[in-house]
Short mmCIF file of C-alpha atoms in Angstrom, two decimals:
data_model
loop_
_atom_site.label_atom_id
_atom_site.label_comp_id
_atom_site.label_asym_id
_atom_site.label_seq_id
_atom_site.Cartn_x
_atom_site.Cartn_y
_atom_site.Cartn_z
CA MET J 1 -6.12 -10.45 -22.78
CA SER J 2 -9.12 -8.81 -21.27
CA LYS J 3 -8.74 -7.46 -17.77
CA LYS J 4 -10.06 -9.54 -14.87
CA ILE J 5 -10.06 -8.81 -11.16
CA LEU J 6 -10.87 -11.06 -8.22
CA TYR J 7 -11.90 -9.90 -4.76
CA THR J 8 -13.94 -10.76 -1.66
CA LEU J 9 -16.35 -8.49 0.20
CA PHE J 10 -17.64 -8.50 3.78
CA PRO J 11 -21.17 -7.61 5.02
CA PRO J 12 -22.08 -3.98 5.77
CA LEU J 13 -22.24 -2.25 9.08
CA VAL J 14 -24.19 0.78 10.20
CA ILE J 15 -21.97 3.82 10.69
CA PRO J 16 -23.04 6.24 13.44
CA ALA J 17 -23.85 9.78 12.36
CA THR J 18 -21.47 12.62 13.08
CA ILE J 19 -22.34 14.49 16.27
CA LEU J 20 -22.12 18.26 15.97
CA PRO J 21 -21.27 20.43 18.98
CA ALA J 22 -23.96 22.74 20.28
CA CYS J 23 -23.38 26.47 19.84
CA ALA J 24 -22.92 28.55 23.00
CA PRO J 25 -25.17 31.65 23.38
CA PRO J 26 -23.56 35.04 22.67
CA GLU J 27 -22.04 36.83 25.64
CA THR J 28 -24.42 39.40 27.25
CA GLN J 29 -23.30 43.06 27.17
CA PRO J 30 -23.18 44.98 30.51
CA PRO J 31 -25.78 47.76 31.07
CA ALA J 32 -25.06 50.97 29.14
CA ALA J 33 -24.75 53.07 32.34
CA THR J 34 -21.68 51.14 33.44
CA GLN J 35 -19.76 51.69 30.22
CA ALA J 36 -17.10 54.40 30.02
CA PRO J 37 -17.53 57.26 27.53
CA ALA J 38 -16.51 56.26 24.05
CA GLU J 39 -13.49 58.56 24.00
CA THR J 40 -11.97 56.94 27.10
CA GLN J 41 -12.50 53.28 26.14
CA ALA J 42 -9.41 51.18 25.45
CA PRO J 43 -9.27 49.84 21.91
CA ALA J 44 -10.72 46.32 21.58
CA VAL J 45 -8.20 43.51 21.31
CA THR J 46 -9.13 41.19 18.41
CA GLN J 47 -7.64 37.71 18.31
CA ALA J 48 -7.12 36.09 14.92
CA PRO J 49 -9.23 32.97 14.55
CA ALA J 50 -7.29 29.78 15.14
CA LYS J 51 -6.18 28.11 11.92
CA SER J 52 -7.97 24.80 11.39
CA GLN J 53 -5.90 21.64 11.03
CA VAL J 54 -6.13 18.28 9.32
CA GLU J 55 -4.07 15.56 10.97
CA THR J 56 -3.30 12.96 8.31
CA PHE J 57 -1.83 9.60 9.31
CA SER J 58 0.33 7.53 6.94
CA TRP J 59 3.57 5.56 6.82
CA TRP J 60 5.17 7.59 4.03
CA VAL J 61 8.40 8.72 5.68
CA GLY J 62 11.06 6.64 3.94
CA PRO J 63 13.20 7.45 0.90
CA GLY J 64 11.08 7.55 -2.24
CA GLU J 65 7.79 7.78 -0.32
CA ALA J 66 8.33 11.15 1.36
CA ASP J 67 8.77 12.91 -2.01
CA GLY J 68 5.32 11.92 -3.20
CA LEU J 69 3.61 12.96 0.01
CA ALA J 70 5.44 16.30 0.05
CA ALA J 71 4.29 16.99 -3.51
CA MET J 72 0.65 16.31 -2.66
CA VAL J 73 0.88 18.43 0.51
CA LYS J 74 2.19 21.28 -1.64
CA VAL J 75 -0.98 21.03 -3.74
CA PHE J 76 -3.05 20.94 -0.53
CA ASN J 77 -1.38 24.07 0.84
CA LYS J 78 -2.07 25.88 -2.42
CA MET J 79 -5.74 24.87 -2.50
CA TYR J 80 -6.42 25.29 1.23
CA PRO J 81 -4.02 27.90 2.68
CA ASP J 82 -6.24 28.37 5.74
CA ILE J 83 -5.95 24.73 6.83
CA GLU J 84 -2.73 23.48 8.39
CA PHE J 85 -1.63 20.04 7.21
CA VAL J 86 -0.35 18.04 10.20
CA ASN J 87 1.80 15.13 9.06
CA ALA J 88 1.27 12.27 11.53
CA ALA J 89 3.30 9.74 9.54
CA VAL J 90 4.92 6.82 11.38
CA ALA J 91 7.91 4.99 9.87
CA GLY J 92 7.64 1.35 8.89
CA GLY J 93 7.30 -0.28 5.48
CA ALA J 94 3.83 -1.43 4.41
CA GLY J 95 2.47 0.27 7.53
CA THR J 96 3.68 -2.41 9.93
CA ASN J 97 4.48 0.04 12.72
CA ALA J 98 2.04 2.77 11.74
CA ARG J 99 -0.99 0.55 11.83
CA ALA J 100 -0.13 -0.69 15.32
CA VAL J 101 0.00 2.93 16.50
CA LEU J 102 -3.24 3.66 14.66
CA ALA J 103 -5.02 0.71 16.28
CA THR J 104 -4.08 2.03 19.71
CA ARG J 105 -5.38 5.48 18.85
CA LEU J 106 -8.63 4.16 17.45
CA SER J 107 -9.27 1.99 20.50
CA ALA J 108 -8.71 5.08 22.68
CA GLY J 109 -11.18 7.17 20.65
CA ASP J 110 -8.37 9.40 19.32
CA ALA J 111 -8.74 8.95 15.57
CA PRO J 112 -6.70 11.20 13.27
CA ASP J 113 -8.68 13.31 10.80
CA SER J 114 -7.83 10.84 8.03
CA TRP J 115 -5.57 7.86 7.70
CA GLN J 116 -3.94 5.80 4.98
CA ALA J 117 -5.32 2.32 4.40
CA HIS J 118 -5.17 -0.25 1.62
CA ALA J 119 -8.18 -0.77 -0.62
CA GLY J 120 -9.82 -4.15 -0.14
CA GLN J 121 -10.30 -6.18 3.00
CA GLU J 122 -7.97 -4.00 5.08
CA ILE J 123 -10.67 -1.33 4.85
CA ILE J 124 -13.85 -3.36 4.36
CA GLY J 125 -13.07 -6.29 6.63
CA THR J 126 -11.34 -4.25 9.31
CA TYR J 127 -12.31 -0.56 9.58
CA VAL J 128 -15.79 -0.83 8.08
CA ALA J 129 -16.47 -3.99 10.07
CA ALA J 130 -15.52 -2.15 13.27
CA GLY J 131 -17.65 0.89 12.45
CA GLN J 132 -14.58 3.15 12.44
CA VAL J 133 -15.06 4.84 9.07
CA ALA J 134 -17.97 6.63 7.42
CA PRO J 135 -19.34 6.10 3.91
CA LEU J 136 -18.40 8.64 1.24
CA ASP J 137 -21.43 8.57 -1.07
CA ASP J 138 -21.95 12.35 -0.91
CA PHE J 139 -18.25 13.06 -1.45
CA PHE J 140 -18.05 10.75 -4.49
CA SER J 141 -21.19 12.34 -5.94
CA ALA J 142 -19.99 15.92 -5.38
CA GLN J 143 -16.54 15.21 -6.84
CA GLY J 144 -17.77 13.06 -9.74
CA PHE J 145 -15.12 10.64 -8.49
CA THR J 146 -16.89 7.44 -9.55
CA ASP J 147 -16.73 8.56 -13.18
CA VAL J 148 -12.91 8.73 -13.20
CA LEU J 149 -12.13 5.49 -11.33
CA PRO J 150 -11.69 2.06 -12.94
CA LYS J 151 -14.96 0.17 -12.65
CA THR J 152 -13.10 -2.85 -11.25
CA LEU J 153 -11.64 -0.78 -8.39
CA ILE J 154 -14.91 0.61 -7.04
CA PRO J 155 -16.19 -2.68 -5.49
CA LEU J 156 -12.91 -3.02 -3.59
CA ILE J 157 -13.45 0.26 -1.77
CA SER J 158 -17.18 -0.31 -1.25
CA GLN J 159 -19.50 -2.27 0.99
CA ASP J 160 -23.13 -2.83 -0.02
CA GLY J 161 -22.69 -0.24 -2.76
CA HIS J 162 -21.31 2.49 -0.48
CA PRO J 163 -17.70 3.70 -1.05
CA TYR J 164 -15.57 4.03 2.08
CA SER J 165 -12.20 5.37 0.91
CA VAL J 166 -10.49 7.65 -1.59
CA PRO J 167 -7.80 5.74 -3.53
CA VAL J 168 -4.85 7.90 -4.55
CA ASN J 169 -2.88 5.36 -6.58
CA ILE J 170 -2.41 1.88 -7.97
CA HIS J 171 0.77 -0.01 -7.05
CA ARG J 172 2.12 -3.24 -8.48
CA SER J 173 3.44 -5.71 -5.94
CA ASN J 174 4.95 -8.21 -8.39
CA VAL J 175 8.11 -6.53 -9.65
CA MET J 176 11.52 -8.20 -9.70
CA TRP J 177 14.20 -5.51 -9.69
CA TYR J 178 17.66 -6.60 -10.77
CA ASN J 179 21.17 -5.29 -11.34
CA PRO J 180 22.13 -6.09 -14.95
CA LYS J 181 25.84 -5.74 -14.19
CA VAL J 182 25.69 -8.42 -11.49
CA LEU J 183 23.81 -10.79 -13.79
CA GLN J 184 26.30 -10.22 -16.59
CA ALA J 185 29.31 -10.75 -14.33
CA ALA J 186 27.84 -14.05 -13.10
CA GLY J 187 27.16 -15.30 -16.61
CA VAL J 188 23.36 -15.07 -16.36
CA THR J 189 22.39 -14.23 -19.93
CA ALA J 190 18.60 -14.08 -19.58
CA VAL J 191 16.25 -12.83 -16.88
CA PRO J 192 14.60 -15.94 -15.36
CA THR J 193 10.90 -16.46 -16.12
CA THR J 194 10.31 -19.64 -14.07
CA TRP J 195 11.32 -20.53 -10.54
CA ASP J 196 13.60 -23.32 -11.80
CA GLU J 197 15.38 -20.80 -14.03
CA PHE J 198 15.60 -18.40 -11.10
CA PHE J 199 17.21 -21.00 -8.83
CA ALA J 200 19.70 -21.94 -11.59
CA ALA J 201 20.61 -18.24 -11.95
CA CYS J 202 21.02 -17.96 -8.18
CA ASP J 203 23.50 -20.83 -8.18
CA LYS J 204 25.64 -18.96 -10.72
CA ILE J 205 25.38 -15.70 -8.80
CA GLN J 206 26.35 -17.31 -5.51
CA THR J 207 29.29 -19.04 -7.22
CA ALA J 208 30.40 -15.57 -8.37
CA GLY J 209 30.40 -14.50 -4.70
CA GLN J 210 27.27 -12.33 -4.67
CA ILE J 211 23.93 -12.50 -2.87
CA CYS J 212 21.21 -13.64 -5.25
CA LEU J 213 18.05 -12.25 -3.62
CA ALA J 214 18.10 -9.24 -1.31
CA LEU J 215 15.50 -9.44 1.48
CA GLY J 216 14.52 -7.11 4.30
CA PRO J 217 12.62 -7.55 7.62
CA GLU J 218 9.67 -9.88 8.17
CA TRP J 219 7.00 -7.97 6.25
CA THR J 220 9.17 -8.21 3.13
CA ALA J 221 9.23 -11.99 3.61
CA MET J 222 5.42 -11.96 3.33
CA HIS J 223 5.79 -9.83 0.21
CA LEU J 224 8.17 -12.45 -1.22
CA LEU J 225 5.81 -15.25 -0.17
CA GLU J 226 2.86 -13.82 -2.09
CA ASN J 227 4.97 -13.42 -5.21
CA VAL J 228 6.31 -16.97 -5.05
CA MET J 229 2.83 -18.39 -4.42
CA LEU J 230 1.28 -16.39 -7.26
CA GLY J 231 4.08 -17.47 -9.61
CA THR J 232 3.56 -21.10 -8.64
CA LEU J 233 -0.25 -21.30 -8.36
CA GLY J 234 -1.29 -18.85 -11.08
CA ALA J 235 -4.06 -16.26 -10.83
CA ASP J 236 -6.97 -18.65 -10.23
CA GLY J 237 -5.07 -20.71 -7.68
CA TRP J 238 -3.92 -17.62 -5.76
CA SER J 239 -7.35 -15.98 -5.74
CA GLY J 240 -8.99 -19.28 -4.78
CA LEU J 241 -7.07 -19.31 -1.51
CA TRP J 242 -9.08 -16.28 -0.36
CA ASP J 243 -12.59 -17.38 -1.32
CA GLY J 244 -12.28 -21.02 -0.21
CA SER J 245 -12.20 -22.55 -3.68
CA LYS J 246 -8.53 -23.52 -3.40
CA ASP J 247 -7.44 -25.87 -0.60
CA TRP J 248 -4.55 -24.55 1.48
CA SER J 249 -3.65 -28.19 2.19
CA SER J 250 -3.28 -29.08 -1.50
CA PRO J 251 -0.08 -30.42 -3.11
CA GLU J 252 0.08 -27.27 -5.28
CA VAL J 253 0.28 -25.05 -2.19
CA LYS J 254 2.97 -27.31 -0.76
CA GLN J 255 4.99 -26.92 -3.97
CA ALA J 256 4.63 -23.15 -3.70
CA LEU J 257 5.88 -23.23 -0.10
CA GLN J 258 8.83 -25.38 -1.12
CA ASN J 259 9.71 -22.83 -3.79
CA PHE J 260 9.50 -20.16 -1.09
CA VAL J 261 11.88 -22.14 1.13
CA LYS J 262 14.37 -22.42 -1.71
CA ALA J 263 14.09 -18.70 -2.51
CA LEU J 264 14.80 -17.90 1.15
CA SER J 265 17.98 -19.98 0.96
CA TYR J 266 19.44 -17.49 -1.54
CA THR J 267 18.81 -14.37 0.58
CA ASN J 268 21.16 -12.27 2.71
CA SER J 269 21.67 -13.75 6.18
CA ASP J 270 21.18 -10.39 7.92
CA HIS J 271 17.74 -9.67 6.43
CA ALA J 272 15.91 -9.76 9.77
CA SER J 273 18.11 -6.97 11.16
CA LEU J 274 17.54 -4.53 8.28
CA SER J 275 15.40 -1.52 9.14
CA ASP J 276 13.04 -1.71 6.14
CA TRP J 277 12.80 -2.49 2.43
CA GLN J 278 15.15 0.31 1.28
CA PRO J 279 18.39 -1.19 2.69
CA ALA J 280 17.55 -4.50 1.00
CA ALA J 281 16.81 -2.75 -2.30
CA LYS J 282 20.09 -0.85 -2.01
CA LEU J 283 22.00 -4.13 -1.74
CA MET J 284 20.82 -4.78 -5.28
CA THR J 285 21.58 -1.31 -6.66
CA ASP J 286 24.99 -1.28 -4.96
CA GLY J 287 25.90 -4.52 -6.75
CA ASP J 288 26.02 -6.66 -3.61
CA ALA J 289 22.93 -8.62 -4.71
CA ALA J 290 21.39 -9.49 -8.05
CA PHE J 291 17.63 -9.38 -7.39
CA ASN J 292 15.12 -7.71 -5.10
CA ILE J 293 11.40 -8.56 -5.29
CA MET J 294 9.58 -5.46 -4.11
CA GLY J 295 6.63 -3.31 -5.18
CA ASP J 296 7.00 -0.53 -7.70
CA TRP J 297 7.32 2.14 -4.99
CA ALA J 298 10.97 1.11 -5.23
CA TYR J 299 11.18 2.91 -8.57
CA GLY J 300 10.77 6.27 -6.85
CA TYR J 301 13.59 5.40 -4.45
CA PHE J 302 15.88 4.33 -7.28
CA ALA J 303 15.19 7.16 -9.72
CA ASN J 304 14.26 10.22 -7.62
CA GLN J 305 16.88 12.83 -6.84
CA PRO J 306 18.63 13.02 -3.43
CA PRO J 307 18.11 13.29 -0.53
CA ASN J 308 15.21 10.81 -0.74
CA GLY J 309 16.26 9.10 -3.96
CA LEU J 310 19.38 7.48 -5.39
CA ALA J 311 19.25 9.20 -8.84
CA LEU J 312 20.02 5.94 -10.64
CA ALA J 313 19.69 5.32 -14.37
CA PRO J 314 17.05 2.79 -15.51
CA HIS J 315 18.36 -0.16 -17.57
CA THR J 316 21.93 0.70 -16.51
CA ASP J 317 22.00 0.81 -12.71
CA PHE J 318 18.80 -1.21 -12.28
CA ASP J 319 16.18 -2.94 -14.38
CA TRP J 320 12.92 -4.81 -13.85
CA ALA J 321 10.79 -7.76 -14.91
CA PRO J 322 7.86 -9.72 -13.47
CA PRO J 323 8.90 -12.29 -10.86
CA PRO J 324 9.02 -15.85 -12.20
CA GLY J 325 5.64 -17.23 -13.24
CA THR J 326 3.79 -13.90 -12.95
CA GLN J 327 4.05 -12.70 -16.55
CA GLY J 328 0.71 -11.23 -17.61
CA LEU J 329 -0.44 -10.90 -13.99
CA PHE J 330 -0.79 -7.67 -12.02
CA LEU J 331 -0.63 -8.20 -8.24
CA PHE J 332 -2.14 -4.93 -7.12
CA LEU J 333 -2.75 -2.70 -4.13
CA ALA J 334 -4.11 0.82 -3.75
CA ASP J 335 -3.33 3.37 -1.06
CA SER J 336 -6.50 5.12 0.12
CA PHE J 337 -7.61 7.67 2.70
CA VAL J 338 -10.74 7.47 4.84
CA LEU J 339 -13.19 9.67 6.73
CA PRO J 340 -13.49 8.59 10.39
CA ALA J 341 -16.92 7.90 11.81
CA ASN J 342 -17.86 10.89 13.99
CA ALA J 343 -15.04 12.93 12.44
CA LYS J 344 -13.93 15.77 14.70
CA SER J 345 -13.03 18.08 11.77
CA PRO J 346 -15.16 16.91 8.83
CA ASP J 347 -14.61 20.06 6.74
CA ALA J 348 -10.82 19.81 7.06
CA THR J 349 -10.93 16.09 6.31
CA ASN J 350 -13.11 16.74 3.28
CA ALA J 351 -10.49 19.24 2.07
CA TRP J 352 -7.73 16.62 2.34
CA LEU J 353 -9.84 13.98 0.59
CA THR J 354 -10.63 16.48 -2.17
CA VAL J 355 -6.91 16.92 -2.88
CA ALA J 356 -6.28 13.16 -2.63
CA ALA J 357 -9.03 12.54 -5.18
CA SER J 358 -8.07 15.38 -7.52
CA LYS J 359 -6.24 15.08 -10.81
CA GLU J 360 -3.75 17.73 -9.68
CA GLY J 361 -3.05 15.93 -6.41
CA GLN J 362 -2.61 12.52 -8.01
CA GLU J 363 -0.44 13.87 -10.81
CA ALA J 364 1.84 15.51 -8.23
CA PHE J 365 2.00 12.46 -5.97
CA ASN J 366 2.27 9.40 -8.19
CA PRO J 367 5.20 10.16 -10.52
CA LEU J 368 7.42 10.56 -7.45
CA LYS J 369 5.90 7.65 -5.52
CA GLY J 370 6.47 5.19 -8.38
CA SER J 371 2.77 4.39 -8.65
CA ILE J 372 0.13 5.17 -11.25
CA CYS J 373 -2.99 7.26 -10.66
CA ALA J 374 -6.14 5.67 -9.35
CA ARG J 375 -7.89 8.12 -11.68
CA THR J 376 -8.09 7.18 -15.34
CA ASP J 377 -7.58 10.72 -16.71
CA CYS J 378 -4.03 11.54 -15.58
CA ASP J 379 -1.50 12.86 -18.09
CA GLN J 380 0.77 9.89 -18.84
CA SER J 381 3.53 12.15 -20.18
CA LEU J 382 4.25 13.14 -16.57
CA PHE J 383 5.23 9.58 -15.70
CA SER J 384 8.36 7.49 -16.08
CA GLU J 385 8.89 4.79 -18.68
CA TYR J 386 8.24 2.22 -15.97
CA SER J 387 4.96 3.80 -14.83
CA GLN J 388 3.67 4.22 -18.38
CA ALA J 389 4.24 0.50 -18.95
CA ALA J 390 2.56 -0.33 -15.63
CA ALA J 391 -0.48 1.76 -16.61
CA LYS J 392 -0.85 -0.30 -19.79
CA ASP J 393 -0.46 -3.57 -17.88
CA TRP J 394 -3.10 -2.46 -15.37
CA THR J 395 -5.65 -2.29 -18.17
CA SER J 396 -4.60 -5.50 -19.97
CA ASN J 397 -3.21 -7.99 -17.43
CA THR J 398 -5.18 -10.31 -15.16
CA VAL J 399 -5.43 -8.37 -11.90
CA VAL J 400 -5.25 -10.12 -8.51
CA GLY J 401 -5.05 -8.72 -4.99
CA SER J 402 -2.14 -8.53 -2.57
CA LEU J 403 -2.10 -10.23 0.84
CA THR J 404 0.74 -8.15 2.28
CA HIS J 405 -0.91 -4.91 1.26
CA GLY J 406 -4.43 -5.46 2.46
CA VAL J 407 -6.52 -6.47 -0.55
CA VAL J 408 -7.46 -10.12 0.00
CA ALA J 409 -7.54 -10.66 3.78
CA ASN J 410 -8.74 -8.66 6.76
CA ASP J 411 -6.39 -7.82 9.61
CA SER J 412 -7.39 -10.77 11.77
CA TRP J 413 -6.67 -13.35 9.06
CA LYS J 414 -3.50 -11.61 7.96
CA ALA J 415 -2.23 -11.50 11.57
CA LYS J 416 -2.57 -15.29 11.85
CA ILE J 417 -0.62 -15.72 8.62
CA ASP J 418 2.02 -13.29 9.84
CA THR J 419 2.47 -15.20 13.10
CA ALA J 420 2.86 -18.49 11.24
CA LEU J 421 5.28 -16.89 8.79
CA GLY J 422 7.47 -15.52 11.57
CA LEU J 423 7.83 -18.99 13.08
CA PHE J 424 8.52 -20.49 9.68
CA VAL J 425 11.19 -18.00 8.63
CA ALA J 426 12.97 -18.78 11.91
CA ASP J 427 12.92 -22.49 10.99
CA PRO J 428 12.23 -23.04 7.26
CA THR J 429 12.48 -26.83 7.61
CA LYS J 430 8.94 -27.06 8.99
CA VAL J 431 7.02 -26.78 5.74
CA ASP J 432 4.23 -29.12 6.84
CA ASP J 433 3.66 -27.17 10.07
CA PHE J 434 3.58 -23.91 8.13
CA GLN J 435 1.09 -25.26 5.60
CA LYS J 436 -1.17 -26.55 8.38
CA ALA J 437 -1.04 -23.17 10.14
CA LEU J 438 -2.05 -21.44 6.91
CA ALA J 439 -4.96 -23.85 6.42
CA ASP J 440 -6.05 -23.37 10.04
CA ALA J 441 -5.95 -19.58 9.61
CA CYS J 442 -8.30 -19.84 6.63
CA THR J 443 -10.68 -22.10 8.57
CA SER J 444 -10.75 -19.83 11.62
CA ASP J 445 -11.47 -16.84 9.44
CA GLY J 446 -14.47 -18.64 7.94
CA ALA J 447 -13.36 -18.55 4.31
CA CYS J 448 -12.49 -22.26 4.37
CA LYS J 449 -14.78 -25.08 5.45
CA GLN J 450 -13.64 -27.50 8.11
#
């Protein structure tokens, strides 16, 4: 199947030019008559110039994520030993906490030198729309970066033909991780490929006394929602929700939401109290649950060595398949870094972006992160069996964008969905109210007609 990608773009905004500080005049020397003879002068005290810094903001602090960042920082330190890397990471899966902190800093005029953001509407419809990031035409030209990126990715990081971020990876959102030993013990002989098969497997697993589907805090519920909806609606139906061609009030959407309700009924009762996605994923690897639907960053957590990884064996301790109904589909996201408008340290930021864009930086980062390179020229022998397969799927599957991870909806629209989802997860009986709230969110955003 030929590759296809669907996306939505927002109108451009003018980005203010960087303001450079004026240079102070050199200090005037005192008259020669007042100076002491050369032999009696005290030796001059010379201060070493202050080391420049680049403060980089991300949410890569958890197990599996920290390894990848540390590897890329090691490359940065080698390439730019005179620039100190300041790690301003804030914990919280999918950036839930970090982006709230970032929003406060941006509103106060205290932008970090660069920050992590998801390619798509999270950047275009949020940061570009607010005039908070600068275009990177000169950087892309100097680095030859456009030539090594997939042609389908470039529009997602661009507005009116101008690129606004440096993608460091491609992640797959639609992965169903499972524990083969739990499935075997419950008498589940085949990995389910439809939601009806999944629910039948869950009944067997629950009868065997295990949790069927491990879930974490609220953002992971949105991650599950997008996977269930994609698996129910298909690629065109899912993508149509974001450009107004698919009615959020349709019977097909209602069926997807009913599948989501049923999937929630098989999850661990304590999911809301878990700190992030890793404890939920570990329920699966520990054998307390059969399945966990999470992006492929989980691979790094499962396979990396301690202290940030579990050092588990693929196909023995864990395995993977597409979630039901998503075979041949690639639900994607890409982590990117941006240049702030009016950057306070543009040279240092440019250094960080250079490493983020580089083949060396991406080859250090992605094998440990569980993602594949955004670049098309990385050495695939450096990557795991899983990542090599994902790289092939990226070029052959139908590609659609993630809601949870910033591709298809801007922050305003996503926040309305998140609010409705929180109310719904607290009371999953109100399917009609949830569906209406989703339709209203689309209308208020302007993508859907009244």
